[in-house]
């Protein structure tokens, strides 16, 4: 038997977790309105081991969006019926998120057979005849995409896991329709353009100062290279802003010229992202 849940390219995928949640959230047709209403502010928290790169504030990896529900399972209890439980969850419409399993054993992931790295991975489906699972995650191609991995690889990775935990995730069926909220967007843009100055973090437009510092540090003395996620996040942030302005123009909230005027900003973000990849 073959079963696979819907996959749509996530709007934000600068982190593996934002990509996975984006796949699930995108099963709702109105999810863009949630992104437009809330995903405006971004920040970088200094000396925070949990957040080593900047993030969109509304996409905190440790807090699921409101339209998403999840059920967690203790892997130590479930490890002897793992495959049966994965089948049952997917058959009932739940995506399966393995939390902190060892990427070293997952064929198709970027760390496969290279280093032990406890990471997450979203399972979209299964193929009983081929004995495989379909994943959505960062792959050996260094991009967020769908790929297939043998079932025995997943079992080995799960048994070697740091926490042996996973969860079933899906959209709340009765979650109310999400509408574009102009007042909420306007408030978010004001807070982005005129953020509070805080000693423990960079917020809003002040984050550009931090990004410039990272480029200068890389140029002067950085043996490890510039983290590509920085300008991937900036690119996705600008793309969301451009689409937000277009949606507001389409609904008559603003003049169409605003979204057109933002095009060069987005194009510069695209250029920076590819320069970061190249160098």
CSV table of N, CA, C and O in Angstrom, one decimal, residues 30-40 177-190 241 243-245 247-249 251-254:
chain,number,residue,atom,x,y,z
A,30,UNK,N,-6.0,29.3,3.4
A,30,UNK,CA,-5.9,30.7,4.0
A,30,UNK,C,-4.6,30.9,4.8
A,30,UNK,O,-4.5,31.9,5.5
A,31,UNK,N,-3.7,30.0,4.7
A,31,UNK,CA,-2.5,30.1,5.6
A,31,UNK,C,-1.7,31.4,5.3
A,31,UNK,O,-1.0,31.9,6.2
A,32,UNK,N,-1.7,31.8,4.1
A,32,UNK,CA,-0.9,33.0,3.7
A,32,UNK,C,-1.4,34.2,4.5
A,32,UNK,O,-0.6,35.1,4.9
A,33,UNK,N,-2.7,34.3,4.9
A,33,UNK,CA,-3.2,35.4,5.7
A,33,UNK,C,-2.5,35.4,7.0
A,33,UNK,O,-2.3,36.4,7.6
A,34,UNK,N,-2.3,34.2,7.6
A,34,UNK,CA,-1.6,34.1,8.9
A,34,UNK,C,-0.2,34.6,8.8
A,34,UNK,O,0.3,35.4,9.6
A,35,UNK,N,0.5,34.2,7.7
A,35,UNK,CA,1.9,34.6,7.5
A,35,UNK,C,1.9,36.1,7.4
A,35,UNK,O,2.7,36.8,7.9
A,36,UNK,N,1.0,36.7,6.6
A,36,UNK,CA,1.0,38.1,6.3
A,36,UNK,C,0.6,38.9,7.6
A,36,UNK,O,1.2,40.0,7.8
A,37,UNK,N,-0.2,38.4,8.4
A,37,UNK,CA,-0.6,39.1,9.6
A,37,UNK,C,0.4,39.1,10.7
A,37,UNK,O,0.6,40.0,11.5
A,38,UNK,N,1.2,38.0,10.8
A,38,UNK,CA,2.1,37.8,12.0
A,38,UNK,C,3.6,37.7,11.7
A,38,UNK,O,4.4,38.1,12.6
A,39,UNK,N,4.0,37.3,10.5
A,39,UNK,CA,5.4,37.1,10.3
A,39,UNK,C,6.1,38.3,9.7
A,39,UNK,O,6.5,38.4,8.5
A,40,UNK,N,6.1,39.4,10.5
A,40,UNK,CA,6.7,40.7,10.1
A,40,UNK,C,8.0,40.9,10.9
A,40,UNK,O,9.1,41.2,10.3
A,177,UNK,N,-11.6,30.5,10.1
A,177,UNK,CA,-11.0,31.0,8.8
A,177,UNK,C,-10.1,32.2,9.2
A,177,UNK,O,-10.5,33.0,10.0
A,178,UNK,N,-8.9,32.3,8.6
A,178,UNK,CA,-8.0,33.4,8.9
A,178,UNK,C,-8.1,34.4,7.8
A,178,UNK,O,-7.9,34.2,6.6
A,179,UNK,N,-8.4,35.6,8.2
A,179,UNK,CA,-8.6,36.8,7.3
A,179,UNK,C,-7.4,37.7,7.4
A,179,UNK,O,-6.7,37.8,8.4
A,180,UNK,N,-7.2,38.4,6.3
A,180,UNK,CA,-6.2,39.5,6.3
A,180,UNK,C,-6.6,40.6,7.2
A,180,UNK,O,-7.7,41.1,7.2
A,181,UNK,N,-5.7,40.9,8.2
A,181,UNK,CA,-6.0,41.9,9.2
A,181,UNK,C,-5.1,43.1,9.0
A,181,UNK,O,-3.9,43.1,9.4
A,182,UNK,N,-5.7,44.2,8.4
A,182,UNK,CA,-4.8,45.4,8.0
A,182,UNK,C,-4.3,46.0,9.3
A,182,UNK,O,-3.1,46.5,9.3
A,183,UNK,N,-5.1,46.2,10.3
A,183,UNK,CA,-4.6,46.9,11.6
A,183,UNK,C,-3.5,46.1,12.2
A,183,UNK,O,-2.6,46.7,12.7
A,184,UNK,N,-3.6,44.8,12.2
A,184,UNK,CA,-2.5,44.0,12.8
A,184,UNK,C,-1.3,44.1,12.0
A,184,UNK,O,-0.2,44.1,12.6
A,185,UNK,N,-1.4,44.1,10.7
A,185,UNK,CA,-0.2,44.2,9.8
A,185,UNK,C,0.4,45.6,10.0
A,185,UNK,O,1.7,45.7,10.1
A,186,UNK,N,-0.4,46.6,10.1
A,186,UNK,CA,0.2,48.0,10.3
A,186,UNK,C,0.9,48.1,11.6
A,186,UNK,O,2.0,48.7,11.7
A,187,UNK,N,0.4,47.5,12.6
A,187,UNK,CA,1.0,47.5,13.9
A,187,UNK,C,2.4,46.7,13.8
A,187,UNK,O,3.4,47.2,14.4
A,188,UNK,N,2.4,45.6,13.1
A,188,UNK,CA,3.6,44.8,13.0
A,188,UNK,C,4.7,45.5,12.2
A,188,UNK,O,5.9,45.5,12.6
A,189,UNK,N,4.3,46.2,11.2
A,189,UNK,CA,5.2,47.0,10.4
A,189,UNK,C,5.8,48.2,11.2
A,189,UNK,O,7.0,48.4,11.1
A,190,UNK,N,5.0,48.8,12.0
A,190,UNK,CA,5.5,49.9,12.8
A,190,UNK,C,6.5,49.4,13.8
A,190,UNK,O,7.6,50.0,14.0
A,241,UNK,N,7.1,39.9,2.6
A,241,UNK,CA,6.6,41.3,2.6
A,241,UNK,C,6.1,41.8,1.3
A,241,UNK,O,5.1,42.4,1.2
A,243,UNK,N,4.7,39.9,-1.1
A,243,UNK,CA,3.4,39.2,-1.3
A,243,UNK,C,2.4,39.8,-0.3
A,243,UNK,O,1.2,39.9,-0.7
A,244,UNK,N,2.8,40.3,0.8
A,244,UNK,CA,1.8,40.9,1.8
A,244,UNK,C,1.3,42.2,1.2
A,244,UNK,O,0.1,42.5,1.2
A,245,UNK,N,2.2,43.0,0.7
A,245,UNK,CA,1.8,44.3,0.1
A,245,UNK,C,0.9,44.1,-1.1
A,245,UNK,O,0.0,44.8,-1.3
A,247,UNK,N,-1.1,41.5,-1.5
A,247,UNK,CA,-2.4,41.1,-1.0
A,247,UNK,C,-3.2,42.3,-0.5
A,247,UNK,O,-4.4,42.4,-0.7
A,248,UNK,N,-2.5,43.2,0.2
A,248,UNK,CA,-3.2,44.4,0.7
A,248,UNK,C,-3.7,45.3,-0.5
A,248,UNK,O,-4.8,45.9,-0.4
A,249,UNK,N,-2.9,45.4,-1.5
A,249,UNK,CA,-3.3,46.1,-2.7
A,249,UNK,C,-4.5,45.5,-3.4
A,249,UNK,O,-5.4,46.2,-3.8
A,251,UNK,N,-6.8,43.8,-2.0
A,251,UNK,CA,-8.0,44.0,-1.2
A,251,UNK,C,-8.3,45.4,-1.0
A,251,UNK,O,-9.3,45.8,-0.3
A,252,UNK,N,-7.6,46.3,-1.7
A,252,UNK,CA,-7.9,47.8,-1.6
A,252,UNK,C,-7.4,48.5,-0.4
A,252,UNK,O,-7.8,49.7,-0.2
A,253,UNK,N,-6.6,47.9,0.4
A,253,UNK,CA,-6.1,48.6,1.6
A,253,UNK,C,-5.0,49.6,1.3
A,253,UNK,O,-4.9,50.7,2.0
A,254,UNK,N,-4.2,49.4,0.2
A,254,UNK,CA,-3.1,50.3,-0.1
A,254,UNK,C,-3.1,50.4,-1.7
A,254,UNK,O,-3.7,49.6,-2.4
